[in-house]
């Protein structure tokens, strides 16, 4: 399966890319490198540097790469920063995600996995967290 991993140059996304490749899928990464790193993308995996909210660029990648599934690991996730800069978080986490969904709709891609956050809240009753 051709899987577009949005945020695939970040920590969680890059590990997902490796697991997808091990499972026999073809991961393709889309990342603007705001928090991700080019070096986190495994050798041989296509990296498209583009903004999530750029419907034209995202749509082109979806069509050219024949994407069947999108996995979204690109929401901003820093709680403190989100309180200090709520508009930045709204524009990326809400508005840009809506542009991604519109590009997917336009390209006929109907499968979507969304990772909302890497933050945990409170003290867990046991470690590791299951």
mmCIF file of N, CA and C in Angstrom:
data_model
loop_
_atom_site.group_PDB
_atom_site.id
_atom_site.type_symbol
_atom_site.label_atom_id
_atom_site.label_comp_id
_atom_site.label_asym_id
_atom_site.label_seq_id
_atom_site.Cartn_x
_atom_site.Cartn_y
_atom_site.Cartn_z
ATOM 1 N N UNK A 1 0.843 -1.176 0.000
ATOM 2 C CA UNK A 1 0.000 0.000 0.000
ATOM 3 C C UNK A 1 0.891 1.242 0.000
ATOM 4 N N UNK A 2 0.543 2.253 -0.779
ATOM 5 C CA UNK A 2 1.250 3.529 -0.812
ATOM 6 C C UNK A 2 0.681 4.414 0.290
ATOM 7 N N UNK A 3 1.526 4.741 1.275
ATOM 8 C CA UNK A 3 1.080 5.466 2.459
ATOM 9 C C UNK A 3 1.823 6.795 2.557
ATOM 10 N N UNK A 4 1.065 7.891 2.570
ATOM 11 C CA UNK A 4 1.666 9.206 2.786
ATOM 12 C C UNK A 4 1.725 9.451 4.285
ATOM 13 N N UNK A 5 2.927 9.630 4.807
ATOM 14 C CA UNK A 5 3.125 9.896 6.224
ATOM 15 C C UNK A 5 3.435 11.383 6.366
ATOM 16 N N UNK A 6 2.422 12.144 6.762
ATOM 17 C CA UNK A 6 2.571 13.581 6.953
ATOM 18 C C UNK A 6 3.229 13.782 8.315
ATOM 19 N N UNK A 7 4.354 14.482 8.318
ATOM 20 C CA UNK A 7 5.134 14.602 9.550
ATOM 21 C C UNK A 7 6.081 13.419 9.700
ATOM 22 N N UNK A 8 6.377 12.764 8.610
ATOM 23 C CA UNK A 8 7.223 11.570 8.635
ATOM 24 C C UNK A 8 8.689 11.834 8.893
ATOM 25 N N UNK A 9 9.086 13.101 8.996
ATOM 26 C CA UNK A 9 10.469 13.431 9.345
ATOM 27 C C UNK A 9 10.592 13.765 10.828
ATOM 28 N N UNK A 10 9.495 13.619 11.559
ATOM 29 C CA UNK A 10 9.522 13.829 13.001
ATOM 30 C C UNK A 10 9.778 12.517 13.720
ATOM 31 N N UNK A 11 9.813 12.575 15.031
ATOM 32 C CA UNK A 11 10.161 11.396 15.823
ATOM 33 C C UNK A 11 9.168 10.247 15.631
ATOM 34 N N UNK A 12 7.911 10.475 15.915
ATOM 35 C CA UNK A 12 6.920 9.400 15.812
ATOM 36 C C UNK A 12 6.694 9.009 14.362
ATOM 37 N N UNK A 13 6.562 10.007 13.496
ATOM 38 C CA UNK A 13 6.325 9.728 12.085
ATOM 39 C C UNK A 13 7.437 8.918 11.444
ATOM 40 N N UNK A 14 8.689 9.230 11.758
ATOM 41 C CA UNK A 14 9.809 8.501 11.144
ATOM 42 C C UNK A 14 9.853 7.048 11.606
ATOM 43 N N UNK A 15 9.449 6.793 12.854
ATOM 44 C CA UNK A 15 9.392 5.403 13.320
ATOM 45 C C UNK A 15 8.253 4.658 12.615
ATOM 46 N N UNK A 16 7.151 5.352 12.383
ATOM 47 C CA UNK A 16 6.042 4.753 11.643
ATOM 48 C C UNK A 16 6.483 4.408 10.215
ATOM 49 N N UNK A 17 7.241 5.299 9.591
ATOM 50 C CA UNK A 17 7.753 5.056 8.236
ATOM 51 C C UNK A 17 8.569 3.765 8.208
ATOM 52 N N UNK A 18 9.430 3.580 9.189
ATOM 53 C CA UNK A 18 10.252 2.370 9.242
ATOM 54 C C UNK A 18 9.390 1.109 9.397
ATOM 55 N N UNK A 19 8.382 1.195 10.251
ATOM 56 C CA UNK A 19 7.498 0.046 10.462
ATOM 57 C C UNK A 19 6.674 -0.262 9.205
ATOM 58 N N UNK A 20 6.214 0.766 8.531
ATOM 59 C CA UNK A 20 5.464 0.552 7.281
ATOM 60 C C UNK A 20 6.337 -0.152 6.256
ATOM 61 N N UNK A 21 7.582 0.295 6.113
ATOM 62 C CA UNK A 21 8.497 -0.330 5.149
ATOM 63 C C UNK A 21 8.771 -1.780 5.528
ATOM 64 N N UNK A 22 8.980 -2.049 6.819
ATOM 65 C CA UNK A 22 9.218 -3.428 7.269
ATOM 66 C C UNK A 22 8.025 -4.327 6.984
ATOM 67 N N UNK A 23 6.825 -3.739 7.026
ATOM 68 C CA UNK A 23 5.601 -4.516 6.789
ATOM 69 C C UNK A 23 5.295 -4.676 5.300
ATOM 70 N N UNK A 24 6.154 -4.147 4.437
ATOM 71 C CA UNK A 24 5.984 -4.325 3.008
ATOM 72 C C UNK A 24 5.216 -3.219 2.304
ATOM 73 N N UNK A 25 4.922 -2.138 3.013
ATOM 74 C CA UNK A 25 4.219 -1.015 2.397
ATOM 75 C C UNK A 25 5.238 -0.044 1.799
ATOM 76 N N UNK A 26 4.750 0.910 1.026
ATOM 77 C CA UNK A 26 5.603 1.945 0.441
ATOM 78 C C UNK A 26 5.281 3.280 1.105
ATOM 79 N N UNK A 27 6.052 3.669 2.136
ATOM 80 C CA UNK A 27 5.815 4.961 2.778
ATOM 81 C C UNK A 27 6.427 6.090 1.952
ATOM 82 N N UNK A 28 5.711 7.195 1.894
ATOM 83 C CA UNK A 28 6.177 8.430 1.276
ATOM 84 C C UNK A 28 5.988 9.507 2.339
ATOM 85 N N UNK A 29 6.964 10.378 2.514
ATOM 86 C CA UNK A 29 6.914 11.389 3.570
ATOM 87 C C UNK A 29 6.600 12.758 2.985
ATOM 88 N N UNK A 30 5.696 13.469 3.670
ATOM 89 C CA UNK A 30 5.450 14.885 3.406
ATOM 90 C C UNK A 30 5.694 15.615 4.713
ATOM 91 N N UNK A 31 6.606 16.574 4.708
ATOM 92 C CA UNK A 31 6.959 17.285 5.932
ATOM 93 C C UNK A 31 7.479 18.664 5.544
ATOM 94 N N UNK A 32 7.162 19.675 6.345
ATOM 95 C CA UNK A 32 7.702 21.007 6.063
ATOM 96 C C UNK A 32 9.018 21.250 6.809
ATOM 97 N N UNK A 33 9.452 20.279 7.586
ATOM 98 C CA UNK A 33 10.702 20.304 8.339
ATOM 99 C C UNK A 33 10.742 21.401 9.416
ATOM 100 N N UNK A 34 9.568 21.878 9.838
ATOM 101 C CA UNK A 34 9.513 22.858 10.937
ATOM 102 C C UNK A 34 10.017 22.235 12.224
ATOM 103 N N UNK A 35 9.620 21.012 12.497
ATOM 104 C CA UNK A 35 10.077 20.284 13.678
ATOM 105 C C UNK A 35 10.748 18.970 13.294
ATOM 106 N N UNK A 36 10.564 18.523 12.070
ATOM 107 C CA UNK A 36 11.165 17.279 11.600
ATOM 108 C C UNK A 36 12.566 17.514 11.069
ATOM 109 N N UNK A 37 13.221 16.435 10.721
ATOM 110 C CA UNK A 37 14.604 16.497 10.248
ATOM 111 C C UNK A 37 14.766 15.593 9.031
ATOM 112 N N UNK A 38 15.352 16.138 8.001
ATOM 113 C CA UNK A 38 15.588 15.387 6.766
ATOM 114 C C UNK A 38 16.309 14.071 7.063
ATOM 115 N N UNK A 39 17.242 14.098 7.990
ATOM 116 C CA UNK A 39 18.020 12.910 8.342
ATOM 117 C C UNK A 39 17.211 11.815 9.021
ATOM 118 N N UNK A 40 16.013 12.136 9.504
ATOM 119 C CA UNK A 40 15.165 11.128 10.151
ATOM 120 C C UNK A 40 14.430 10.263 9.141
ATOM 121 N N UNK A 41 14.395 10.698 7.892
ATOM 122 C CA UNK A 41 13.711 9.936 6.846
ATOM 123 C C UNK A 41 14.676 8.864 6.353
ATOM 124 N N UNK A 42 14.279 7.591 6.429
ATOM 125 C CA UNK A 42 15.180 6.517 6.020
ATOM 126 C C UNK A 42 15.596 6.625 4.551
ATOM 127 N N UNK A 43 16.791 6.162 4.271
ATOM 128 C CA UNK A 43 17.291 6.141 2.896
ATOM 129 C C UNK A 43 16.313 5.362 2.013
ATOM 130 N N UNK A 44 16.090 5.868 0.824
ATOM 131 C CA UNK A 44 15.211 5.200 -0.116
ATOM 132 C C UNK A 44 13.745 5.589 -0.010
ATOM 133 N N UNK A 45 13.397 6.371 1.017
ATOM 134 C CA UNK A 45 12.018 6.825 1.188
ATOM 135 C C UNK A 45 11.906 8.230 0.598
ATOM 136 N N UNK A 46 10.935 8.421 -0.281
ATOM 137 C CA UNK A 46 10.718 9.715 -0.928
ATOM 138 C C UNK A 46 10.257 10.746 0.091
ATOM 139 N N UNK A 47 10.899 11.912 0.105
ATOM 140 C CA UNK A 47 10.526 13.023 0.979
ATOM 141 C C UNK A 47 10.058 14.188 0.127
ATOM 142 N N UNK A 48 8.833 14.638 0.370
ATOM 143 C CA UNK A 48 8.298 15.841 -0.268
ATOM 144 C C UNK A 48 8.261 16.926 0.795
ATOM 145 N N UNK A 49 9.020 18.004 0.580
ATOM 146 C CA UNK A 49 9.026 19.118 1.524
ATOM 147 C C UNK A 49 7.944 20.096 1.083
ATOM 148 N N UNK A 50 6.892 20.178 1.882
ATOM 149 C CA UNK A 50 5.757 21.048 1.581
ATOM 150 C C UNK A 50 4.979 21.309 2.850
ATOM 151 N N UNK A 51 4.213 22.391 2.835
ATOM 152 C CA UNK A 51 3.351 22.704 3.972
ATOM 153 C C UNK A 51 2.060 21.908 3.881
ATOM 154 N N UNK A 52 1.624 21.413 5.000
ATOM 155 C CA UNK A 52 0.408 20.629 5.116
ATOM 156 C C UNK A 52 -0.808 21.364 4.561
ATOM 157 N N UNK A 53 -0.864 22.673 4.740
ATOM 158 C CA UNK A 53 -2.002 23.460 4.304
ATOM 159 C C UNK A 53 -1.976 23.862 2.844
ATOM 160 N N UNK A 54 -0.945 23.478 2.113
ATOM 161 C CA UNK A 54 -0.832 23.803 0.690
ATOM 162 C C UNK A 54 -1.568 22.734 -0.114
ATOM 163 N N UNK A 55 -2.855 22.951 -0.332
ATOM 164 C CA UNK A 55 -3.691 21.938 -0.996
ATOM 165 C C UNK A 55 -3.164 21.548 -2.367
ATOM 166 N N UNK A 56 -2.640 22.508 -3.106
ATOM 167 C CA UNK A 56 -2.126 22.216 -4.444
ATOM 168 C C UNK A 56 -0.950 21.246 -4.373
ATOM 169 N N UNK A 57 0.021 21.558 -3.514
ATOM 170 C CA UNK A 57 1.202 20.693 -3.381
ATOM 171 C C UNK A 57 0.822 19.326 -2.833
ATOM 172 N N UNK A 58 -0.023 19.292 -1.811
ATOM 173 C CA UNK A 58 -0.431 18.024 -1.208
ATOM 174 C C UNK A 58 -1.221 17.192 -2.218
ATOM 175 N N UNK A 59 -2.120 17.832 -2.937
ATOM 176 C CA UNK A 59 -2.899 17.123 -3.954
ATOM 177 C C UNK A 59 -2.018 16.519 -5.032
ATOM 178 N N UNK A 60 -1.008 17.274 -5.449
ATOM 179 C CA UNK A 60 -0.068 16.770 -6.464
ATOM 180 C C UNK A 60 0.649 15.517 -5.950
ATOM 181 N N UNK A 61 1.121 15.564 -4.703
ATOM 182 C CA UNK A 61 1.811 14.404 -4.121
ATOM 183 C C UNK A 61 0.857 13.210 -4.038
ATOM 184 N N UNK A 62 -0.362 13.451 -3.585
ATOM 185 C CA UNK A 62 -1.343 12.360 -3.464
ATOM 186 C C UNK A 62 -1.567 11.670 -4.807
ATOM 187 N N UNK A 63 -1.692 12.470 -5.859
ATOM 188 C CA UNK A 63 -1.944 11.889 -7.187
ATOM 189 C C UNK A 63 -0.692 11.241 -7.782
ATOM 190 N N UNK A 64 0.429 11.964 -7.753
ATOM 191 C CA UNK A 64 1.664 11.447 -8.365
ATOM 192 C C UNK A 64 2.150 10.170 -7.694
ATOM 193 N N UNK A 65 2.010 10.092 -6.384
ATOM 194 C CA UNK A 65 2.505 8.931 -5.645
ATOM 195 C C UNK A 65 1.440 7.833 -5.508
ATOM 196 N N UNK A 66 0.250 8.085 -6.069
ATOM 197 C CA UNK A 66 -0.854 7.123 -5.999
ATOM 198 C C UNK A 66 -1.134 6.678 -4.565
ATOM 199 N N UNK A 67 -1.306 7.658 -3.700
ATOM 200 C CA UNK A 67 -1.500 7.409 -2.269
ATOM 201 C C UNK A 67 -2.850 6.743 -2.019
ATOM 202 N N UNK A 68 -2.822 5.723 -1.155
ATOM 203 C CA UNK A 68 -4.030 4.989 -0.778
ATOM 204 C C UNK A 68 -4.463 5.284 0.659
ATOM 205 N N UNK A 69 -3.528 5.759 1.476
ATOM 206 C CA UNK A 69 -3.778 6.018 2.891
ATOM 207 C C UNK A 69 -2.901 7.172 3.332
ATOM 208 N N UNK A 70 -3.450 8.065 4.157
ATOM 209 C CA UNK A 70 -2.669 9.157 4.743
ATOM 210 C C UNK A 70 -2.623 8.949 6.253
ATOM 211 N N UNK A 71 -1.423 9.030 6.802
ATOM 212 C CA UNK A 71 -1.225 8.996 8.249
ATOM 213 C C UNK A 71 -0.684 10.373 8.641
ATOM 214 N N UNK A 72 -1.376 11.046 9.528
ATOM 215 C CA UNK A 72 -1.082 12.440 9.879
ATOM 216 C C UNK A 72 -0.415 12.517 11.251
ATOM 217 N N UNK A 73 0.903 12.772 11.232
ATOM 218 C CA UNK A 73 1.685 12.926 12.460
ATOM 219 C C UNK A 73 2.261 14.336 12.555
ATOM 220 N N UNK A 74 1.614 15.316 11.920
ATOM 221 C CA UNK A 74 2.179 16.662 11.852
ATOM 222 C C UNK A 74 1.527 17.712 12.740
ATOM 223 N N UNK A 75 0.601 17.352 13.630
ATOM 224 C CA UNK A 75 0.085 18.402 14.511
ATOM 225 C C UNK A 75 1.195 18.907 15.433
ATOM 226 N N UNK A 76 1.169 20.194 15.722
ATOM 227 C CA UNK A 76 2.082 20.715 16.736
ATOM 228 C C UNK A 76 1.621 20.169 18.079
ATOM 229 N N UNK A 77 2.571 19.916 18.995
ATOM 230 C CA UNK A 77 2.188 19.170 20.192
ATOM 231 C C UNK A 77 2.728 19.726 21.506
ATOM 232 N N UNK A 78 3.349 20.882 21.480
ATOM 233 C CA UNK A 78 3.926 21.391 22.725
ATOM 234 C C UNK A 78 2.884 22.183 23.514
ATOM 235 N N UNK A 79 2.495 21.659 24.652
ATOM 236 C CA UNK A 79 1.396 22.228 25.424
ATOM 237 C C UNK A 79 1.690 23.668 25.825
ATOM 238 N N UNK A 80 2.847 23.940 26.387
ATOM 239 C CA UNK A 80 3.188 25.295 26.816
ATOM 240 C C UNK A 80 3.154 26.287 25.663
ATOM 241 N N UNK A 81 3.752 25.904 24.556
ATOM 242 C CA UNK A 81 3.765 26.769 23.379
ATOM 243 C C UNK A 81 2.349 26.996 22.851
ATOM 244 N N UNK A 82 1.509 25.979 22.922
ATOM 245 C CA UNK A 82 0.139 26.111 22.415
ATOM 246 C C UNK A 82 -0.662 27.135 23.218
ATOM 247 N N UNK A 83 -0.340 27.279 24.503
ATOM 248 C CA UNK A 83 -1.018 28.266 25.340
ATOM 249 C C UNK A 83 -0.498 29.664 25.001
ATOM 250 N N UNK A 84 0.794 29.771 24.724
ATOM 251 C CA UNK A 84 1.396 31.061 24.395
ATOM 252 C C UNK A 84 1.074 31.508 22.970
ATOM 253 N N UNK A 85 0.908 30.553 22.054
ATOM 254 C CA UNK A 85 0.682 30.868 20.645
ATOM 255 C C UNK A 85 -0.501 30.070 20.093
ATOM 256 N N UNK A 86 -1.693 30.301 20.585
ATOM 257 C CA UNK A 86 -2.838 29.489 20.165
ATOM 258 C C UNK A 86 -3.151 29.595 18.678
ATOM 259 N N UNK A 87 -2.940 30.748 18.068
ATOM 260 C CA UNK A 87 -3.242 30.884 16.640
ATOM 261 C C UNK A 87 -2.329 29.999 15.800
ATOM 262 N N UNK A 88 -1.066 29.931 16.154
ATOM 263 C CA UNK A 88 -0.115 29.059 15.446
ATOM 264 C C UNK A 88 -0.626 27.613 15.470
ATOM 265 N N UNK A 89 -1.106 27.189 16.617
ATOM 266 C CA UNK A 89 -1.590 25.816 16.770
ATOM 267 C C UNK A 89 -2.911 25.604 16.039
ATOM 268 N N UNK A 90 -3.785 26.583 16.074
ATOM 269 C CA UNK A 90 -5.048 26.481 15.345
ATOM 270 C C UNK A 90 -4.787 26.381 13.838
ATOM 271 N N UNK A 91 -3.919 27.248 13.325
ATOM 272 C CA UNK A 91 -3.661 27.248 11.884
ATOM 273 C C UNK A 91 -3.068 25.930 11.409
ATOM 274 N N UNK A 92 -2.172 25.353 12.191
ATOM 275 C CA UNK A 92 -1.569 24.079 11.791
ATOM 276 C C UNK A 92 -2.467 22.889 12.116
ATOM 277 N N UNK A 93 -2.909 22.795 13.343
ATOM 278 C CA UNK A 93 -3.610 21.585 13.791
ATOM 279 C C UNK A 93 -5.039 21.488 13.286
ATOM 280 N N UNK A 94 -5.690 22.613 13.065
ATOM 281 C CA UNK A 94 -7.079 22.586 12.601
ATOM 282 C C UNK A 94 -7.161 22.972 11.130
ATOM 283 N N UNK A 95 -6.772 24.213 10.812
ATOM 284 C CA UNK A 95 -6.945 24.708 9.446
ATOM 285 C C UNK A 95 -6.138 23.899 8.428
ATOM 286 N N UNK A 96 -4.868 23.650 8.707
ATOM 287 C CA UNK A 96 -4.048 22.900 7.750
ATOM 288 C C UNK A 96 -4.546 21.465 7.597
ATOM 289 N N UNK A 97 -5.047 20.887 8.675
ATOM 290 C CA UNK A 97 -5.601 19.533 8.578
ATOM 291 C C UNK A 97 -6.845 19.530 7.691
ATOM 292 N N UNK A 98 -7.644 20.570 7.775
ATOM 293 C CA UNK A 98 -8.812 20.662 6.882
ATOM 294 C C UNK A 98 -8.374 20.777 5.426
ATOM 295 N N UNK A 99 -7.291 21.498 5.166
ATOM 296 C CA UNK A 99 -6.761 21.574 3.798
ATOM 297 C C UNK A 99 -6.253 20.205 3.339
ATOM 298 N N UNK A 100 -5.605 19.475 4.235
ATOM 299 C CA UNK A 100 -5.165 18.112 3.910
ATOM 300 C C UNK A 100 -6.364 17.247 3.535
ATOM 301 N N UNK A 101 -7.405 17.299 4.343
ATOM 302 C CA UNK A 101 -8.604 16.496 4.063
ATOM 303 C C UNK A 101 -9.246 16.893 2.740
ATOM 304 N N UNK A 102 -9.247 18.186 2.422
ATOM 305 C CA UNK A 102 -9.801 18.636 1.143
ATOM 306 C C UNK A 102 -8.960 18.117 -0.021
ATOM 307 N N UNK A 103 -7.639 18.142 0.126
ATOM 308 C CA UNK A 103 -6.761 17.614 -0.927
ATOM 309 C C UNK A 103 -6.979 16.112 -1.098
ATOM 310 N N UNK A 104 -7.151 15.411 0.024
ATOM 311 C CA UNK A 104 -7.424 13.975 -0.043
ATOM 312 C C UNK A 104 -8.726 13.717 -0.781
ATOM 313 N N UNK A 105 -9.734 14.474 -0.453
ATOM 314 C CA UNK A 105 -11.041 14.308 -1.102
ATOM 315 C C UNK A 105 -10.908 14.524 -2.615
ATOM 316 N N UNK A 106 -10.181 15.572 -2.992
ATOM 317 C CA UNK A 106 -9.976 15.874 -4.397
ATOM 318 C C UNK A 106 -9.213 14.792 -5.142
ATOM 319 N N UNK A 107 -8.331 14.090 -4.431
ATOM 320 C CA UNK A 107 -7.532 13.025 -5.040
ATOM 321 C C UNK A 107 -8.181 11.654 -4.873
ATOM 322 N N UNK A 108 -9.327 11.610 -4.209
ATOM 323 C CA UNK A 108 -10.026 10.337 -4.027
ATOM 324 C C UNK A 108 -9.419 9.434 -2.969
ATOM 325 N N UNK A 109 -8.634 9.999 -2.057
ATOM 326 C CA UNK A 109 -8.031 9.211 -0.975
ATOM 327 C C UNK A 109 -8.987 9.230 0.205
ATOM 328 N N UNK A 110 -9.424 8.062 0.631
ATOM 329 C CA UNK A 110 -10.456 7.982 1.665
ATOM 330 C C UNK A 110 -9.968 7.402 2.997
ATOM 331 N N UNK A 111 -8.772 6.870 3.031
ATOM 332 C CA UNK A 111 -8.256 6.278 4.275
ATOM 333 C C UNK A 111 -7.371 7.285 4.992
ATOM 334 N N UNK A 112 -7.617 7.442 6.309
ATOM 335 C CA UNK A 112 -6.944 8.490 7.074
ATOM 336 C C UNK A 112 -6.733 8.043 8.512
ATOM 337 N N UNK A 113 -5.512 8.213 9.006
ATOM 338 C CA UNK A 113 -5.188 7.957 10.404
ATOM 339 C C UNK A 113 -4.634 9.258 10.966
ATOM 340 N N UNK A 114 -5.181 9.708 12.095
ATOM 341 C CA UNK A 114 -4.768 10.969 12.709
ATOM 342 C C UNK A 114 -4.181 10.712 14.079
ATOM 343 N N UNK A 115 -2.959 11.196 14.280
ATOM 344 C CA UNK A 115 -2.328 11.130 15.589
ATOM 345 C C UNK A 115 -2.454 12.514 16.210
ATOM 346 N N UNK A 116 -3.267 12.626 17.248
ATOM 347 C CA UNK A 116 -3.601 13.951 17.760
ATOM 348 C C UNK A 116 -2.518 14.574 18.628
ATOM 349 N N UNK A 117 -1.786 13.792 19.380
ATOM 350 C CA UNK A 117 -0.805 14.381 20.283
ATOM 351 C C UNK A 117 0.168 13.314 20.790
ATOM 352 N N UNK A 118 1.301 13.789 21.251
ATOM 353 C CA UNK A 118 2.243 12.886 21.929
ATOM 354 C C UNK A 118 2.278 13.209 23.414
ATOM 355 N N UNK A 119 1.439 14.148 23.834
ATOM 356 C CA UNK A 119 1.424 14.568 25.238
ATOM 357 C C UNK A 119 0.634 13.578 26.090
ATOM 358 N N UNK A 120 1.059 13.439 27.319
ATOM 359 C CA UNK A 120 0.299 12.663 28.294
ATOM 360 C C UNK A 120 -0.080 13.608 29.426
ATOM 361 N N UNK A 121 -1.162 13.307 30.097
ATOM 362 C CA UNK A 121 -1.668 14.199 31.117
ATOM 363 C C UNK A 121 -1.813 13.443 32.431
ATOM 364 N N UNK A 122 -1.351 14.059 33.503
ATOM 365 C CA UNK A 122 -1.475 13.452 34.816
ATOM 366 C C UNK A 122 -0.392 12.424 35.077
ATOM 367 N N UNK A 123 -0.480 11.795 36.206
ATOM 368 C CA UNK A 123 0.462 10.759 36.596
ATOM 369 C C UNK A 123 -0.184 9.406 36.329
ATOM 370 N N UNK A 124 0.409 8.595 35.458
ATOM 371 C CA UNK A 124 -0.200 7.304 35.152
ATOM 372 C C UNK A 124 -0.133 6.362 36.364
ATOM 373 N N UNK A 125 -1.121 5.480 36.493
ATOM 374 C CA UNK A 125 -1.128 4.562 37.639
ATOM 375 C C UNK A 125 0.004 3.535 37.572
ATOM 376 N N UNK A 126 0.424 3.188 36.350
ATOM 377 C CA UNK A 126 1.510 2.230 36.189
ATOM 378 C C UNK A 126 2.419 2.679 35.039
ATOM 379 N N UNK A 127 3.666 2.235 35.094
ATOM 380 C CA UNK A 127 4.612 2.471 34.009
ATOM 381 C C UNK A 127 5.167 1.142 33.548
ATOM 382 N N UNK A 128 5.394 0.926 32.279
ATOM 383 C CA UNK A 128 5.130 1.872 31.206
ATOM 384 C C UNK A 128 3.624 2.020 30.972
ATOM 385 N N UNK A 129 3.267 3.126 30.302
ATOM 386 C CA UNK A 129 1.861 3.375 29.974
ATOM 387 C C UNK A 129 1.448 2.406 28.882
ATOM 388 N N UNK A 130 0.362 1.688 29.112
ATOM 389 C CA UNK A 130 -0.082 0.707 28.101
ATOM 390 C C UNK A 130 -0.890 1.378 27.008
#
